[in-house]
Steps between C-alpha positions, in 0.01 A plus 500: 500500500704791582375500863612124520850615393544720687380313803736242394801740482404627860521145650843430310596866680406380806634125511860657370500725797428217774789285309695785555392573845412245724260607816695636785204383688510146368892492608404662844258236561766239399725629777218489725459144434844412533536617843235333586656192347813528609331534898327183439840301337662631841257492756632823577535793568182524737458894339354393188261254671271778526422563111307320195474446163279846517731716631721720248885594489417858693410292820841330540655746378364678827680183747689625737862395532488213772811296575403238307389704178539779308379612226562849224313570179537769250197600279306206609814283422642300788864554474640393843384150672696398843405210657644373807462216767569309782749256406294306286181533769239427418652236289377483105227281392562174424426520153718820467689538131762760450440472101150574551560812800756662244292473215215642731738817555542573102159659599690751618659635225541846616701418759833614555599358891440195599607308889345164623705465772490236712197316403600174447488470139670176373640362166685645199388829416314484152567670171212734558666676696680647159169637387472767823676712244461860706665354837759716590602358882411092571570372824374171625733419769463245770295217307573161415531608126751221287652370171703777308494879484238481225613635113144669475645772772724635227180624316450772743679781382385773691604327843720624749482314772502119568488346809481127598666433820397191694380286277617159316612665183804189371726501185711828385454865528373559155752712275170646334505722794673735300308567204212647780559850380454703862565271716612633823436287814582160448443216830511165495588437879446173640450247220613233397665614182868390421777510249671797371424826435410593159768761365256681314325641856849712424289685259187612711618863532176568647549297809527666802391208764653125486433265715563105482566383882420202602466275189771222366715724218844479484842529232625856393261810596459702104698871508252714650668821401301624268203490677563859603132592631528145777485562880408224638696148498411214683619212429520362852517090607592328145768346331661795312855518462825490518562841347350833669283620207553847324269728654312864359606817639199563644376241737356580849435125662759250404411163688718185359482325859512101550652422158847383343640771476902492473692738322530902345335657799804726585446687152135452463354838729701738360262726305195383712435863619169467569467137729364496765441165635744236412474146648765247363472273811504136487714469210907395476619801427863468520803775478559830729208709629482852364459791776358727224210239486393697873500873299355415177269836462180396561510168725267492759498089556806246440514159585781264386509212750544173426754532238866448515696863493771597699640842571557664881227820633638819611330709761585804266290306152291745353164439422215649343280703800171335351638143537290395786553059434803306486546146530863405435486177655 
């Protein structure tokens, strides 16, 4: 009886410490199976073609980098997955789902950098996408991706990167941007988004990289001057206006080009140390131009055309010796 106790206690032991820690090896083979899912939902990339449901995480682990893919793991974890194509060639399969290739990737829970680049990949982007809960950096640029920046993004606190250029994305930027706690590169290039900005992307002091070319917003562009960490604004071919916005201290790249742009230029630059690209063509622009525009401290490229300043050159202007663009025209 005391032998059957005991036994009894040991198996208790023993189920309590499997609860507790699931098999490494059963989540390794789970990755292995999801790449070779996710190579069969694609019909790419041509690298994985080579493996089976027999072969464990240490072989592709072992890939090496091609164009096309790339993969990192860490302890047997695959924490980096980059897969890119042709345009969309070879095209999907015609019975491809984007709810069922993103749930796929949950098998993946390890990993922390995600690109599908130009694959093709069409439809909204599913809530599962909110359960990759390690990504750090998720780019899936040049797709046919559509509907609204999904909610289910917002659930990825650790990420710090976000790119989806060239894609149908419609409806607003989504003021839940904000509350992503380390958020630092922010592009949306290319969409089809429009209205206004949300004033609370004022708050993302983490930001460092903005860009929203090419899409539909317009109406008042939020006081950016507290995002003292930002670089990088590009808010190039939209409907922003009429006001030049308030910009941080520290921005490098300042592109504002093909908007409608009016008014507040002439005090705008002032405290802009550190630009070094500014392009405010194709706007209407009105009032005197500024000579002290052409020695700002660090310009390098400057390109105003297209607007409607007035103001005489001198032969004696100064200008900064690293300026090596200018379009005045």
């Amino acid at each position: 009886m005391a032998k059957l106790v005991c036994h009894s206690h040991l198996l208790l032991l023993i189920i309590v410490f499997l609860s507790l820690h699931p098999s490494s090896q059963l989540q390794q083979h789970t990755q292995s199976q999801t790449l070779l899912k996710i190579q069969q939902l694609l019909n790419y990339p041509s690298a994985l073609t080579s493996f089976s449901h027999r072969s464990n995480i240490r072989d592709f682990c072992k890939i090496e980098p091609t164009p096309s893919l790339t993969l990192s793991c860490y302890e047997g974890n695959i924490t980096q997955l980059h897969i890119i194509g042709n345009n969309g060639f070879p095209p999907l399969p015609r019975d491809f789902s984007a709810d069922y290739f993103f749930a796929t990737l949950v098998g993946l829970p390890s990993l922390k950098v995600l690109s599908l680049v130009s694959l093709g990949l069409w439809g909204p982007m599913p809530a599962s996408i909110g359960h990759l809960s390690s990504l750090e950096i998720l780019n899936v640029s040049t797709n046919y991706l559509s509907g609204t920046v999904p909610l289910q993004l917002s659930y990825l606190r650790n990420l710090q990167t976000l790119i989806l250029d060239h894609n149908k994305f419609t409806g607003q930027v989504p003021g839940w941007l904000s509350s992503l706690p380390v958020l630092a590169v922010l592009s949306l290039k290319n969409n089809m988004l429009n209205g206004f900005l949300p004033y609370s992307l004022a708050s993302l002091q983490t930001l460092r990289v903005l860009c929203l070319s090419s899409n539909f917003l317009s109406g008042k562009v939020p006081d950016l001057r507290n995002l003292t960490n930002l670089q990088v604004l590009d808010l190039e071919d939209n409907y922003f206006g009429p006001h030049f916005p308030s910009m941080p201290s520290k921005l490098v790249t300042l592109v504002l080009r093909k908007n409608k742009f009016r008014l507040g230029i002439q005090t705008a630059l002032g405290s802009c140390y550190q630009l070094q690209k500014l392009d405010i063509s194709l706007n209407g622009f009105v009032g005197p131009f500024l000579s002290s525009w052409l020695s700002l401290p660090s310009i390098k490229y400057l390109d105003i055309a297209g607007n409607k300043l007035t103001g005489l050159l001198y032969k004696n202007m100064t200008c900064n010796s690293e300026l090596a663009f200018v379009n005045l025209e």
